[in-house]
Structure formats: structure tokens, C-alpha cells
Amino acid sequence: MAQKTTIKEFEAVFPKLEAVLLEHANSYKLPKQALDWYKQSLQVNAIGGKCNRGMSVPDSVSMLLGRALTEDEYFKASTLGWMTELLQAFFLVSDDIMDSSITRRGKPCWYRTEGVGMIAINDAFMLEAAIYTLLKKFFRDHPRYVDLLELFHEVTYQTEIGQLCDLLTAPEETVDLDNFSMEKYRFIVVYKTAYYSFYLPVALSLYMLDVATPENLKQAEDILIPLGEYFQVQDDYLDNFGLPEHIGKIGTDIMDNKCSWLVNQALAIVTPEQRRVLEENYGRKDKAKEAVIKKLYDDLKLEQRYKDYEEKVVGDIRAMISNIDESHGLKKGVFEAFLAKIYKRSK
Amino acid sequence: MAQKTTIKEFEAVFPKLEAVLLEHANSYKLPKQALDWYKQSLQVNAIGGKCNRGMSVPDSVSMLLGRALTEDEYFKASTLGWMTELLQAFFLVSDDIMDSSITRRGKPCWYRTEGVGMIAINDAFMLEAAIYTLLKKFFRDHPRYVDLLELFHEVTYQTEIGQLCDLLTAPEETVDLDNFSMEKYRFIVVYKTAYYSFYLPVALSLYMLDVATPENLKQAEDILIPLGEYFQVQDDYLDNFGLPEHIGKIGTDIMDNKCSWLVNQALAIVTPEQRRVLEENYGRKDKAKEAVIKKLYDDLKLEQRYKDYEEKVVGDIRAMISNIDESHGLKKGVFEAFLAKIYKRSK
Ligand SMILES: [Mg+2]
Ligand SMILES: [Mg+2]
Ligand SMILES: [Mg+2]
Ligand SMILES: [Mg+2]
Ligand SMILES: [Mg+2]
Ligand SMILES: [Mg+2]
């Protein structure tokens, strides 16, 4: 999620999109109470994140063109970027309900806000619907309009199958390490995160500029999916080995029974005795048991294992980037920018 | 929701669609546990309803053509019909969570099924996503493909704003009759029910045959939305005045604090004294208080009021049907069939 645009510039686009969305609701004479509610949901759920995914659209478009964007180009690219943010908002609002989460972005989760509750499910739907309202408003005459619609449908579906697998693999109540495997881990990470966070913004950029040939899309996918996987592995690594003052929170993956890269690595190399320790201490809401797992991770040298993985995967990704065929409008810089943002990040 | 096709013929189409949906999931190598789950969700949530909405697509297409359908036409029309059933399944699974409902179609609601819980939210998303998978598979080369996509987007959104207004107007916990009004009632009914149940199947039929001119769509909408409103008013009437042995359940709208046609009619004509009776007894989970309201409805002669309404609205609808311009492919029979199914129904 490379960036040259600033969050300030990117956020300045949102009010125009919000006006379109409220005008659309208004065209149906939605009663005032409901209109105010929708506005509040957009404000709380669509805005306020880091917008890395959204901003990577104008940045990628600029990289593909090899120049700064005109005002109209910036608006169009950022509008596509905001659609990725709306898609994420749809997923986060509902994921927080499914995970019984408490806070999001330092505030109570939307469904835990006074008076909201399960109405949040319908609010999530309306965040998703906003994508198609904006696509119709701003891209109906674009030569790749159908592809944009299908791209959002497919990436939404991919994220949903990743989410389903995640929910079935690591249910909150039951700890069953037999459920975990690196294969399932990879499936979850690729579909639940990589497609919408990494592939989607670049594919949108390629469609916007009408350079989304099958070859360009394939090259982008081949690089961005491993990159997205690496990003999530890193996230799991930082949850345990990162500094709370860097990552801005205290990791809870062990206590939350997460199907994390670390536990999957551990499972692959434990002795029968260590496996027993894992079984007895993983996924419990108990600080002492968490400490036992942390100690086991140290004994298993998972920090070094992560560093080896990182060097290997980054080497592979760099090789793929250097092999990119730039003759049909794709640019290595798009991927270099993503990688630079991620490599050896500490937060 | 007119019918000449039978539920048996219509249901016989579903296995082919299910195979497409499972093959699509399979193409991503979805782990077996998740694939089985998805299949189960489709079986429980998409199938098993009365399929009035779905079956009205092949029936309308046949009426528009003025003849029986070929096998291919029947399959295509029923596929569109199944999409309306998938859309409904998406709404029902999530509505049951939002309403804390207990049963659906004589079984526990999906979210109350052992082991399901909030995963049902993601299952609802996947039911919605199935629509677009099927549209892409079977209608990508159709000249009105974009219109079909946009129609589903718009009707989905309309249903969501209707649902939002419903949730805000009649929250489960707080009884506030000031919140109710015939205006809000109409908004909720039109958007939450009429568009997807009545307009959608006919609009799909018109698009399928490529006779969806703006004029034909407008004529269909002008008739089907009042028809859908009448259908819901009737549903509210039957909840109180219908025979349990006909409607197959015991009405609970009064105890459930529903923003029903009856309570809105009552509110419009009560004396201050009767208003106090309404305030003190409506929306309470208490059989004695329910009986007080039922008595008040009788005192207010709401049964006769309903019958007067029915004669008036059916007269209006008949007049509109007789005025239909059939010169561009629309047929009066489509609407006559819908009306015949509904007029003076007792269940
Ligand atoms: Mg979560
Ligand atoms: Mg989750
Ligand atoms: Mg994490
Ligand atoms: Mg309900
Ligand atoms: Mg409801
Ligand atoms: Mg009812």
C-alpha cells in the first residue's frame, strides 16, 4: 500500500462521495431519522482508518502514468480508492459482530455503540451497496464498467470465502489445534486479506486507465497475493514479537485462539512434549498460559524463523518484480512502492 | 406472484445452479469443511420456501411471450427466479438475526442452528454473492447484462433502506406510537417488500426478453408497487383477522410492536381515551393486553375499514391494468395473474 498522496488530500474527496450517497437516499424520500442514521454510519465506519488501501489507488494510477494526476484523475482514482475503503468498512463492521470484538480504531465497535446493536448488520449491507451507487454514478460510461462491477463482486466473494474458512477454523469457544494447518492458514490469508487489500487497488488502477489486459492483471496478481500473504505473516509476527509502543496495541492472538502464522509454524516443528504444552495453553484467556506459549515460541526460535521467511519471500517478490513485462502499461514502480512500505516495518 | 409453473418444476432447476455455485467455490480450492458448510447454507436457506417470487419470473416470461416456454427459456427464467429467492434468503437470514426471531419455515432460524450463530452473517453475504456468480455465468452475453446487474443492486439497496426505516421505527424494546405514521408505514412496505417481491420479478422478465423499455418498466412499477403495498396491508390484516388454520400461524404483530397497517389506521381515528388504551397495551408480551387491543380494533371497525380499502385499491389497480399500453411487449395478463393470486386471499 504505497503512498505519495496524503491522508488529508484523500479524505478531502470523501465529502463529495458522501453527498452523492445521501442524495441517492434522499431521492427515495428516506425519512429524516433514517437518513441521519445512514450519514452517521458512513461517518463512523467509512472514515477514520489509515486508508492505506484507498490511497494506494491514486498512488498506483500515478505510478502507472509516470506523472502527477490531474484534478479529475485524482478524483476518479480516489473515488475507486474510497470504494475499497467502503468494502473494508462492510467487512469490518460485520467481522466485529462475528468476532464479538470490543473496540475498533480506539472506539467501541459500531454494533456496540449505544442504540445500534444488530442494526449494524443492515448498516454493513448499506456500506457495501454504496460501492455500486458510486460506480454507477462515476463510472457508468467507463469502457471497463462491467469489469469494475465484476471485480468488486469477485473480490467480495473471495473475502467472504476467506472469512468463512477463518470462522470455521478458529471458532472463539473451542480450541482444536488439529483444525490448524499452513495450508488453511494460507487459504484464509490469501482470500480474507490479500485480494481486497493488495490485488483490488492495483486491478482498479489498471481498469481505470484501461490497461487491464489479462497479462497485466495476471502479473499483478502473481506478485500482490504473495505480498499480501507476507503482510499478514508479518502482522502475526508483530502481534507477538513487535513492540506495543510501535504496533499501538498489545497482541492478543495467542489468547484469542487465532490461526496465526506463529502457531502454525510451531505446530510444524514441535516435539510431542511441546505439542502437549501448546494444546494445554493456547487459546485460553489466561495471562500465565499465554506466557507459557510465548516461552515456547522463543524455545522454537520463531523469531529467527520469521526473519528467514521474510528474506526468502522478499527475495522471491523482488525477482518477480524485476521480471515484469512493462511493455503493455504495467510498471515495476507500482509493486516496488508496495514492497517498500511493508518490508521490515515495525508497525 | 402468479403461477402456472409448479414448485416441483421450479425446484428441479436448483440443483444445476447449486452445482455452478459449488464449482465456483471449488475453483478456489475452498477447504472441504467450508465447502460443506456453504452447501448446507444453500440447502437450508435458499430452498424450502413457497417460491412465489421466484416462480413468478417464468410465469411472467411465459405471459409476455403468450406461449409455453422452451426448455432453455424455462431454465433461464427460473434461474432469474432463483436469484430473487437468493436475494430473499440473504434478507431473511439477516432479518431473523436483527429481529431475534426464533423460527423460520417451521425450523429454528439459521443463526439459531447448533454451531452457526453469527457465522450466519457471512452466510447471508454469500447468498447475496451467489446472485452475481449466477448472473455472470448465465447472462454475461445477454444484451441487458449491465441492466440486470444494476437492477439487482438497486433493488437490494431499496430493500435495505426499507429495512433501516423499519428497524428505526419499531425497535423491539421501546414502544413509542409517536414513531408510527401511515407515511412511514408506506415507505417501509414499499421499499422493504414491494420492490423485491413484485417489481423485481417482472422487471427481470422484461429484461430477459429485452422488452424492458423505460415505458414498460414504468408501467410495471406503477402497478406493482401499489399491488405490493396492498399485499402487505392484507398480510397485516390477516395477522389479526385471519384464521390461524388458514394463515398457518398465530398472529403476533400486536405483541411484537409491529408498525402494522392496523395500528396505523387505529392511530388515525382514535379518541384521546382510545389512544391511551393503545399506549398502555400495544407492543407488550402479554396476552391480556393483546386482547384489549383486539377489542379496540373491533370497536374501531378496522375489519370493515380494511374491506373498504381493499375494494378501493383493487379498483384502482384494475383501472391501471386496463389502461396498459401493450404495443411494446408488455401484457396485461402479467398483472392480472398477480392480482388474481392476491385478491381476497385468506392465507
Ligand atoms: Mg475480527
Ligand atoms: Mg474475524
Ligand atoms: Mg493481527
Ligand atoms: Mg423479521
Ligand atoms: Mg425485521
Ligand atoms: Mg405479517
XYZ file of C-alpha atoms and ligand atoms in Angstrom:
700
model
C 0.000 0.000 0.000
C 2.347 2.612 -1.350
C 1.736 6.270 -0.742
C 2.514 9.621 -2.135
C -0.895 11.113 -1.712
C -1.624 12.267 1.806
C -4.464 11.189 4.038
C -5.568 14.815 4.056
C -5.897 15.020 0.265
C -7.550 11.621 0.143
C -10.039 12.403 2.893
C -10.913 15.688 1.186
C -12.564 13.636 -1.581
C -14.974 11.864 0.745
C -17.482 14.678 1.344
C -18.284 14.736 -2.372
C -18.953 10.998 -2.333
C -20.973 11.258 0.838
C -23.101 13.956 -0.788
C -23.799 11.622 -3.720
C -24.750 8.794 -1.365
C -27.048 10.946 0.744
C -28.607 12.450 -2.365
C -29.289 8.931 -3.616
C -31.016 8.022 -0.350
C -32.855 11.322 -0.446
C -34.175 10.614 -3.920
C -36.280 7.889 -2.301
C -37.517 10.303 0.365
C -35.916 8.292 3.132
C -37.386 9.652 6.414
C -35.044 12.056 8.205
C -34.317 9.743 11.139
C -33.070 7.045 8.754
C -31.116 9.489 6.613
C -29.319 10.852 9.687
C -28.567 7.291 10.772
C -27.062 6.409 7.381
C -24.942 9.548 7.465
C -23.683 8.669 10.934
C -22.854 5.128 9.854
C -20.843 6.435 6.893
C -19.005 8.906 9.125
C -18.113 6.379 11.785
C -17.417 3.342 9.637
C -16.051 4.581 6.326
C -13.814 7.354 7.653
C -11.187 7.249 10.391
C -8.967 4.405 9.238
C -5.426 4.714 7.918
C -6.762 4.489 4.346
C -3.688 2.612 3.136
C -5.788 0.547 0.742
C -7.741 3.506 -0.562
C -4.726 5.772 -1.040
C -2.884 3.077 -2.934
C -5.286 3.570 -5.854
C -4.325 7.178 -6.709
C -0.684 6.324 -5.972
C -0.765 3.327 -8.301
C -2.538 5.272 -11.028
C 0.087 7.999 -10.754
C 2.860 5.397 -10.919
C 1.291 3.775 -13.981
C 1.045 7.129 -15.742
C 4.527 8.130 -14.624
C 3.356 11.582 -13.590
C 1.248 13.519 -11.116
C -2.513 13.273 -11.632
C -4.791 15.996 -12.907
C -7.551 17.044 -10.563
C -10.097 14.906 -12.402
C -7.808 11.871 -12.453
C -7.100 12.246 -8.763
C -10.806 12.450 -8.011
C -11.630 9.373 -10.093
C -8.758 7.312 -8.659
C -9.582 8.364 -5.108
C -13.234 7.518 -5.682
C -12.155 3.983 -6.598
C -9.916 4.079 -3.522
C -12.854 5.047 -1.347
C -14.780 2.101 -2.718
C -12.073 -0.203 -1.369
C -12.459 1.585 1.966
C -16.246 1.074 1.840
C -15.698 -2.607 1.073
C -13.377 -2.826 4.053
C -15.895 -0.981 6.241
C -18.586 -3.508 5.212
C -16.258 -6.327 6.263
C -15.035 -4.737 9.496
C -18.472 -3.789 10.819
C -19.699 -7.343 10.298
C -16.441 -9.061 11.326
C -16.556 -7.242 14.658
C -20.010 -8.709 15.307
C -18.896 -12.194 14.277
C -15.783 -11.925 16.489
C -17.619 -10.309 19.437
C -14.957 -7.608 19.283
C -14.989 -4.737 21.744
C -13.195 -1.828 20.112
C -12.229 -0.697 16.617
C -9.948 2.251 15.892
C -9.925 3.192 19.569
C -13.717 3.465 19.826
C -16.404 0.909 20.674
C -17.235 -1.243 17.649
C -20.219 0.124 15.698
C -22.544 -2.684 16.844
C -21.598 -1.906 20.456
C -22.472 1.767 20.082
C -25.479 2.806 22.168
C -28.697 2.114 20.276
C -27.069 0.345 17.308
C -26.828 -3.367 18.116
C -27.843 -5.688 15.317
C -28.949 -2.787 13.082
C -25.214 -2.770 12.341
C -25.789 -5.772 10.077
C -28.029 -3.712 7.802
C -25.603 -0.801 8.063
C -22.858 -3.119 6.798
C -25.065 -4.015 3.821
C -25.567 -0.343 3.050
C -21.816 0.288 3.127
C -21.435 -2.443 0.507
C -24.316 -1.043 -1.559
C -22.613 2.382 -1.562
C -19.848 0.927 -3.754
C -22.290 0.212 -6.568
C -24.066 3.542 -6.219
C -20.725 5.304 -6.684
C -19.632 3.038 -9.530
C -22.864 3.774 -11.363
C -22.619 7.497 -10.717
C -19.000 7.955 -11.772
C -18.073 5.006 -13.997
C -21.211 4.066 -15.893
C -19.718 5.386 -19.131
C -16.244 3.973 -18.495
C -15.268 1.362 -21.109
C -14.432 -1.110 -18.340
C -17.575 -0.533 -16.228
C -18.665 -4.176 -16.416
C -15.190 -5.331 -15.428
C -15.211 -2.975 -12.458
C -18.559 -4.380 -11.313
C -17.365 -7.944 -11.737
C -14.080 -7.196 -9.999
C -15.896 -5.910 -6.910
C -18.258 -8.890 -6.968
C -15.427 -11.385 -7.236
C -13.177 -9.793 -4.619
C -16.137 -9.505 -2.247
C -16.845 -13.198 -2.735
C -13.183 -14.117 -2.257
C -13.089 -12.217 1.014
C -16.264 -13.986 2.134
C -14.889 -17.481 1.488
C -11.728 -16.482 3.363
C -13.856 -15.233 6.236
C -15.913 -18.440 6.248
C -12.795 -20.567 6.421
C -11.415 -18.355 9.191
C -14.623 -18.621 11.235
C -14.713 -22.404 10.878
C -11.013 -22.903 11.566
C -10.694 -20.824 14.703
C -14.057 -20.628 16.478
C -13.902 -18.495 19.603
C -15.059 -21.143 22.072
C -13.380 -24.363 21.017
C -9.619 -24.778 20.848
C -8.698 -27.551 18.425
C -5.206 -27.286 17.040
C -5.903 -30.188 14.682
C -8.024 -27.680 12.808
C -4.981 -25.551 12.001
C -2.561 -26.130 9.146
C -0.286 -23.974 6.999
C -2.498 -24.861 4.044
C -5.619 -23.474 5.720
C -3.606 -20.533 7.031
C -2.561 -19.653 3.505
C -6.127 -20.004 2.209
C -7.509 -17.706 4.880
C -4.834 -15.063 4.472
C -4.942 -15.024 0.687
C -8.723 -14.786 0.401
C -9.660 -12.898 3.544
C -6.965 -10.244 3.202
C -4.684 -10.306 0.172
C -7.235 -9.968 -2.627
C -9.100 -6.966 -1.288
C -6.124 -5.250 0.321
C -3.473 -5.704 -2.366
C -4.849 -7.028 -5.631
C -8.033 -4.924 -5.685
C -6.430 -1.446 -5.575
C -3.973 -2.271 -8.361
C -6.579 -4.008 -10.512
C -8.825 -0.946 -10.105
C -5.948 1.284 -11.217
C -5.335 -0.852 -14.295
C -9.039 -0.791 -15.211
C -9.301 2.933 -14.660
C -6.506 3.523 -17.193
C -7.880 0.777 -19.459
C -4.585 -1.132 -19.378
C -6.054 -4.149 -17.577
C -5.028 -6.765 -20.115
C -5.267 -10.368 -18.893
C -1.445 -10.443 -18.833
C -1.132 -7.288 -16.740
C -3.788 -8.488 -14.299
C -2.064 -11.870 -14.027
C 1.343 -10.304 -13.361
C -0.194 -8.053 -10.717
C -1.976 -10.957 -9.035
C 1.134 -13.167 -9.084
C 3.065 -10.543 -7.154
C 0.389 -8.971 -4.963
C -1.016 -12.179 -3.499
C 2.348 -13.345 -2.094
C 2.933 -9.757 -0.987
C -0.389 -9.770 0.836
C 0.445 -13.103 2.405
C 3.784 -11.720 3.581
C 1.994 -8.681 5.014
C -0.299 -10.882 7.106
C 2.544 -13.162 8.267
C 4.324 -10.008 9.385
C 1.168 -8.862 11.174
C 1.057 -12.166 13.043
C 4.778 -11.910 13.826
C 4.419 -8.368 15.168
C 1.451 -9.383 17.310
C 3.866 -11.404 19.434
C 7.339 -10.017 18.710
C 6.545 -6.384 17.911
C 6.804 -3.621 20.467
C 3.434 -2.465 21.804
C 4.646 1.129 21.553
C 5.231 0.546 17.806
C 2.174 -1.515 16.887
C -0.120 0.607 19.034
C -1.730 -2.296 20.876
C -0.931 -5.333 22.939
C -1.124 -8.504 20.875
C -3.851 -10.970 21.808
C -3.581 -13.608 19.072
C -2.473 -16.366 21.494
C -5.319 -15.796 23.942
C -7.788 -15.307 21.067
C -7.043 -18.763 19.603
C -6.003 -17.160 16.313
C -4.894 -19.367 13.438
C -1.706 -17.310 13.320
C 1.447 -17.931 11.274
C 3.359 -18.427 14.519
C 1.189 -21.218 15.915
C 1.162 -22.943 12.530
C 4.942 -22.782 12.355
C 5.156 -24.094 15.890
C 2.804 -26.975 15.089
C 5.023 -27.968 12.194
C 8.153 -28.379 14.326
C 7.107 -29.201 17.904
C 8.119 -32.365 19.729
C 5.221 -34.433 21.151
C 6.018 -32.907 24.545
C 5.873 -29.338 23.175
C 2.670 -30.177 21.330
C 1.128 -31.040 24.694
C 2.215 -27.650 26.023
C 0.556 -25.989 23.028
C -2.648 -27.979 23.494
C -2.881 -27.071 27.149
C -2.096 -23.374 26.911
C -3.117 -21.986 23.507
C -6.318 -20.023 23.084
C -7.046 -19.536 26.795
C -7.961 -16.147 28.252
C -5.202 -16.524 30.849
C -2.040 -14.417 31.026
C 0.016 -17.221 32.629
C -0.888 -19.673 29.855
C -0.111 -17.021 27.270
C 3.347 -16.624 28.855
C 3.934 -20.370 28.505
C 3.198 -20.117 24.771
C 5.443 -17.076 24.403
C 8.245 -19.020 26.069
C 7.625 -21.959 23.717
C 7.798 -19.608 20.692
C 11.185 -18.442 21.968
C 12.392 -22.019 22.518
C 11.307 -22.829 18.963
C 13.258 -19.819 17.687
C 10.251 -18.497 15.783
C 11.693 -15.013 15.586
C 14.625 -16.281 13.532
C 12.272 -18.480 11.532
C 10.248 -15.408 10.653
C 13.354 -13.492 9.621
C 14.434 -16.344 7.348
C 10.938 -16.449 5.847
C 10.986 -12.716 5.305
C 14.308 -12.709 3.471
C 13.188 -15.594 1.291
C 9.780 -14.199 0.357
C 11.076 -10.685 -0.222
C 13.806 -12.112 -2.455
C 11.184 -14.010 -4.464
C 8.959 -10.947 -4.764
C 11.858 -8.757 -5.862
C 12.748 -11.302 -8.533
C 9.163 -11.294 -9.806
C 9.077 -7.517 -9.874
C 12.321 -7.347 -11.852
C 10.859 -9.773 -14.385
C 7.746 -7.698 -15.021
C 6.913 -7.064 -18.654
C 6.373 -3.302 -18.783
C 5.574 -3.185 -22.473
C 1.778 -3.095 -22.011
C 1.421 -0.356 -19.441
C 2.342 -2.126 -16.220
C 5.099 -0.515 -14.139
C 7.523 -2.106 -11.695
C 7.302 1.014 -9.552
C 3.738 0.123 -8.509
C 4.964 -3.021 -6.769
C 8.227 -1.550 -5.514
C 6.205 1.092 -3.714
C 4.014 -1.529 -2.034
C 7.036 -3.581 -1.001
C 8.944 -0.588 0.337
C 6.013 0.297 2.601
C 5.943 -3.196 4.052
C 9.498 -4.533 4.192
C 10.815 -4.622 7.759
C 8.001 -2.420 9.029
C 7.726 -2.371 12.807
C 4.118 -1.148 12.998
C -46.961 -13.718 -7.751
C -48.827 -15.547 -10.431
C -48.216 -19.202 -11.086
C -48.558 -21.737 -13.786
C -45.237 -23.378 -13.229
C -45.222 -25.780 -10.315
C -42.940 -25.721 -7.308
C -41.691 -29.134 -8.406
C -40.603 -27.927 -11.845
C -39.107 -24.788 -10.361
C -37.193 -26.632 -7.652
C -35.854 -29.071 -10.236
C -33.765 -26.202 -11.633
C -31.957 -25.508 -8.381
C -29.516 -28.459 -8.375
C -27.956 -27.155 -11.606
C -27.469 -23.726 -10.034
C -26.124 -25.233 -6.851
C -23.615 -27.212 -8.889
C -22.434 -23.972 -10.528
C -22.100 -22.270 -7.151
C -20.191 -25.147 -5.563
C -17.959 -25.447 -8.628
C -17.189 -21.742 -8.315
C -16.208 -22.180 -4.658
C -14.261 -25.288 -5.593
C -12.283 -23.397 -8.217
C -10.672 -21.545 -5.297
C -9.911 -24.826 -3.537
C -12.112 -23.916 -0.610
C -11.310 -26.451 2.155
C -13.850 -29.268 2.384
C -15.259 -28.190 5.761
C -16.110 -24.751 4.353
C -17.483 -26.147 1.095
C -19.802 -28.478 3.012
C -20.897 -25.547 5.151
C -21.704 -23.413 2.123
C -23.678 -26.261 0.583
C -25.644 -26.694 3.798
C -26.387 -22.968 3.974
C -27.699 -23.014 0.386
C -29.851 -26.063 1.108
C -31.366 -24.673 4.284
C -31.731 -21.030 3.334
C -32.326 -20.882 -0.412
C -34.673 -23.858 -0.700
C -37.813 -24.675 1.279
C -39.845 -21.524 0.857
C -43.034 -21.182 -1.167
C -41.011 -19.680 -4.045
C -43.863 -17.383 -5.077
C -41.397 -14.678 -6.032
C -39.104 -16.995 -7.927
C -41.853 -18.802 -9.814
C -43.391 -15.514 -10.902
C -40.434 -14.985 -13.252
C -41.036 -17.983 -15.569
C -44.781 -17.332 -15.319
C -44.360 -13.682 -16.291
C -41.992 -14.541 -19.130
C -44.489 -17.069 -20.442
C -47.283 -14.494 -20.185
C -45.182 -11.908 -22.023
C -44.455 -14.365 -24.824
C -48.044 -15.570 -24.885
C -46.983 -19.213 -25.002
C -45.332 -22.010 -23.060
C -41.569 -21.732 -22.654
C -38.947 -23.854 -24.350
C -36.683 -25.814 -22.052
C -33.910 -23.258 -22.416
C -36.267 -20.331 -21.812
C -37.689 -22.038 -18.746
C -34.213 -22.643 -17.386
C -33.114 -19.038 -17.960
C -36.293 -17.559 -16.479
C -36.152 -19.876 -13.478
C -32.505 -19.017 -12.935
C -33.525 -15.366 -12.670
C -36.338 -16.507 -10.385
C -33.867 -18.338 -8.160
C -31.836 -15.149 -7.926
C -34.849 -13.411 -6.384
C -35.080 -16.338 -3.956
C -31.370 -15.959 -3.125
C -31.896 -12.248 -2.547
C -34.785 -13.061 -0.239
C -32.692 -15.690 1.563
C -29.967 -13.076 2.105
C -32.559 -10.752 3.645
C -34.357 -13.382 5.732
C -31.222 -14.888 7.284
C -30.061 -11.459 8.378
C -33.518 -10.109 9.284
C -34.030 -13.043 11.657
C -30.839 -12.070 13.492
C -31.859 -8.413 13.619
C -35.340 -9.350 14.897
C -34.094 -12.042 17.340
C -36.562 -14.381 15.647
C -36.916 -17.960 16.798
C -38.227 -19.967 13.865
C -38.420 -19.687 10.094
C -40.367 -22.056 7.859
C -41.091 -24.297 10.838
C -37.424 -24.788 11.741
C -35.082 -22.848 14.009
C -33.732 -19.753 12.261
C -30.366 -20.424 10.603
C -28.431 -18.325 13.153
C -30.056 -20.360 15.952
C -28.981 -23.658 14.408
C -26.415 -25.517 16.537
C -22.913 -24.289 15.726
C -23.974 -21.493 13.376
C -24.513 -18.344 15.449
C -23.053 -15.168 13.973
C -21.402 -17.070 11.094
C -24.906 -16.670 9.649
C -23.999 -13.071 8.839
C -21.267 -14.209 6.477
C -23.568 -16.914 5.123
C -26.087 -14.188 4.285
C -23.353 -12.323 2.376
C -22.569 -15.473 0.410
C -26.222 -15.925 -0.522
C -26.159 -12.410 -1.946
C -22.869 -13.059 -3.757
C -24.384 -16.154 -5.386
C -26.710 -13.887 -7.397
C -23.776 -12.271 -9.167
C -21.975 -15.557 -9.731
C -25.085 -16.889 -11.496
C -25.656 -13.688 -13.446
C -22.094 -13.816 -14.719
C -22.322 -17.498 -15.555
C -25.626 -17.389 -17.434
C -26.190 -13.784 -18.535
C -22.778 -12.312 -19.274
C -23.535 -12.291 -23.006
C -27.102 -11.078 -22.597
C -27.626 -7.652 -24.216
C -29.109 -6.353 -20.926
C -26.435 -7.793 -18.608
C -25.473 -4.393 -17.196
C -29.123 -3.551 -16.579
C -29.626 -6.850 -14.762
C -26.637 -6.100 -12.516
C -27.865 -2.598 -11.822
C -31.402 -3.807 -11.180
C -30.209 -6.217 -8.502
C -28.003 -3.524 -6.957
C -30.821 -1.013 -6.851
C -33.486 -3.370 -5.532
C -31.065 -4.626 -2.890
C -30.420 -1.057 -1.817
C -34.141 -0.228 -1.800
C -34.822 -3.200 0.445
C -32.024 -2.105 2.766
C -33.382 1.418 3.206
C -36.813 -0.089 3.873
C -35.268 -2.399 6.453
C -33.390 0.502 8.073
C -36.570 2.532 8.384
C -38.400 -0.497 9.792
C -35.678 -1.140 12.391
C -35.681 2.500 13.491
C -39.473 2.851 13.547
C -40.353 -0.243 15.553
C -37.416 -1.230 17.764
C -38.133 -4.385 19.762
C -37.631 -2.877 23.210
C -39.204 0.556 23.123
C -42.859 1.167 22.355
C -43.374 4.674 21.015
C -46.501 5.082 18.942
C -45.443 8.630 18.041
C -42.880 6.914 15.832
C -45.603 5.368 13.687
C -47.410 7.063 10.809
C -49.086 5.956 7.612
C -46.355 7.791 5.726
C -43.585 5.751 7.360
C -45.710 2.629 7.045
C -45.954 3.156 3.317
C -42.222 3.836 2.993
C -41.317 0.641 4.841
C -43.749 -1.536 2.936
C -42.853 -0.177 -0.477
C -39.093 -0.421 -0.045
C -38.730 -3.393 2.288
C -41.186 -5.612 0.437
C -42.815 -4.354 -2.750
C -39.722 -3.712 -4.877
C -38.042 -7.060 -4.411
C -41.240 -9.141 -4.206
C -43.292 -7.622 -7.009
C -41.326 -5.226 -9.192
C -38.120 -7.291 -9.375
C -39.570 -10.499 -10.895
C -41.439 -8.593 -13.617
C -38.505 -6.280 -14.376
C -36.270 -9.364 -14.694
C -38.762 -10.892 -17.109
C -38.822 -7.748 -19.231
C -35.021 -7.604 -19.317
C -34.721 -11.271 -20.159
C -36.895 -10.774 -23.242
C -35.229 -7.438 -23.985
C -38.534 -5.583 -23.882
C -37.582 -3.502 -20.829
C -38.176 -0.095 -22.346
C -38.341 2.784 -19.855
C -42.091 2.985 -20.572
C -42.690 -0.713 -19.916
C -40.637 -0.598 -16.703
C -42.519 2.474 -15.555
C -45.936 0.921 -16.230
C -44.875 -2.210 -14.364
C -43.608 -0.197 -11.405
C -46.727 1.981 -11.262
C -48.903 -1.097 -10.877
C -46.664 -3.477 -8.935
C -45.729 -1.104 -6.140
C -49.363 -0.399 -5.130
C -50.016 -4.118 -5.581
C -47.131 -4.919 -3.223
C -48.432 -2.380 -0.743
C -51.882 -3.967 -0.895
C -50.295 -7.401 -0.379
C -48.584 -6.230 2.815
C -51.687 -4.427 4.133
C -53.529 -7.702 3.597
C -50.748 -9.560 5.443
C -51.186 -7.189 8.383
C -54.971 -7.570 8.241
C -54.762 -11.369 8.203
C -52.330 -11.329 11.140
C -55.228 -10.164 13.308
C -58.414 -11.026 11.421
C -57.300 -14.126 9.507
C -57.979 -17.635 10.742
C -54.935 -19.341 12.239
C -55.914 -22.527 10.407
C -55.735 -20.558 7.128
C -52.640 -18.456 7.687
C -50.743 -21.311 9.307
C -49.651 -19.349 12.357
C -50.988 -17.287 15.217
C -50.511 -13.591 14.545
C -48.143 -11.761 16.883
C -47.946 -8.289 15.350
C -49.642 -6.602 18.329
C -47.343 -8.154 20.921
C -44.310 -7.628 18.644
C -44.885 -3.860 18.460
C -45.151 -4.061 14.669
C -45.738 -0.897 12.662
C -48.744 -2.635 11.124
C -51.434 -1.178 8.862
C -53.996 -1.845 11.600
C -52.264 0.129 14.337
C -51.624 2.984 11.925
C -55.284 3.041 10.917
C -56.259 2.961 14.579
C -53.913 5.832 15.408
C -55.534 7.918 12.694
C -59.059 7.625 14.132
C -58.810 7.017 17.899
C -60.327 9.308 20.533
C -57.861 10.568 23.173
C -59.283 7.923 25.512
C -58.716 5.127 22.991
C -55.228 6.453 22.295
C -54.458 5.964 25.985
C -55.651 2.359 25.678
C -53.332 1.858 22.701
C -50.374 3.407 24.536
C -50.877 1.188 27.538
C -51.437 -2.111 25.779
C -49.684 -2.165 22.392
C -46.370 -3.964 21.923
C -46.414 -5.833 25.263
C -45.678 -9.546 25.508
C -48.925 -10.049 27.406
C -51.989 -11.938 26.137
C -54.432 -9.853 28.199
C -53.082 -6.589 26.808
C -53.185 -8.061 23.310
C -56.879 -8.872 23.873
C -57.536 -5.245 24.823
C -56.045 -4.115 21.516
C -58.023 -6.719 19.579
C -61.197 -5.415 21.236
C -60.233 -1.849 20.325
C -59.658 -2.878 16.680
C -63.179 -4.309 16.698
C -64.636 -1.156 18.291
C -62.889 0.885 15.600
C -64.404 -1.352 12.906
C -60.997 -1.992 11.329
C -62.238 -5.087 9.544
C -64.731 -3.018 7.574
C -62.102 -0.332 7.067
C -59.810 -2.944 5.549
C -62.568 -4.204 3.249
C -63.268 -0.671 2.052
C -59.547 -0.155 1.452
C -59.314 -3.420 -0.450
C -62.196 -2.594 -2.786
C -60.771 0.850 -3.440
C -57.192 -0.225 -4.111
C -58.179 -3.230 -6.212
C -60.438 -0.972 -8.272
C -57.537 1.435 -8.824
C -55.186 -1.371 -9.787
C -57.713 -2.879 -12.190
C -58.114 0.510 -13.831
C -54.349 0.830 -14.254
C -54.091 -2.645 -15.707
C -56.831 -1.957 -18.218
C -55.004 1.192 -19.300
C -51.738 -0.611 -20.023
C -50.170 0.125 -23.376
C -49.442 -3.338 -24.768
C -47.919 -2.110 -28.002
C -44.299 -2.524 -26.820
C -44.349 -6.042 -25.466
C -45.987 -5.559 -22.068
C -49.042 -7.706 -21.347
C -51.986 -7.053 -19.062
C -52.079 -10.747 -18.226
C -48.846 -10.453 -16.223
C -50.541 -8.145 -13.740
C -53.931 -9.833 -13.824
C -52.205 -13.039 -12.759
C -50.514 -11.309 -9.807
C -53.757 -9.675 -8.738
C -55.795 -12.884 -9.037
C -53.343 -14.666 -6.720
C -53.718 -11.949 -4.088
C -57.285 -10.627 -4.199
C -59.319 -11.830 -1.213
C -56.742 -14.450 -0.277
C -57.264 -15.915 3.163
C -53.733 -17.242 3.652
Mg -12.041 -9.583 13.777
Mg -12.737 -12.290 12.234
Mg -3.130 -9.292 13.763
Mg -38.356 -10.372 10.776
Mg -37.447 -7.306 10.552
Mg -47.126 -10.257 8.848
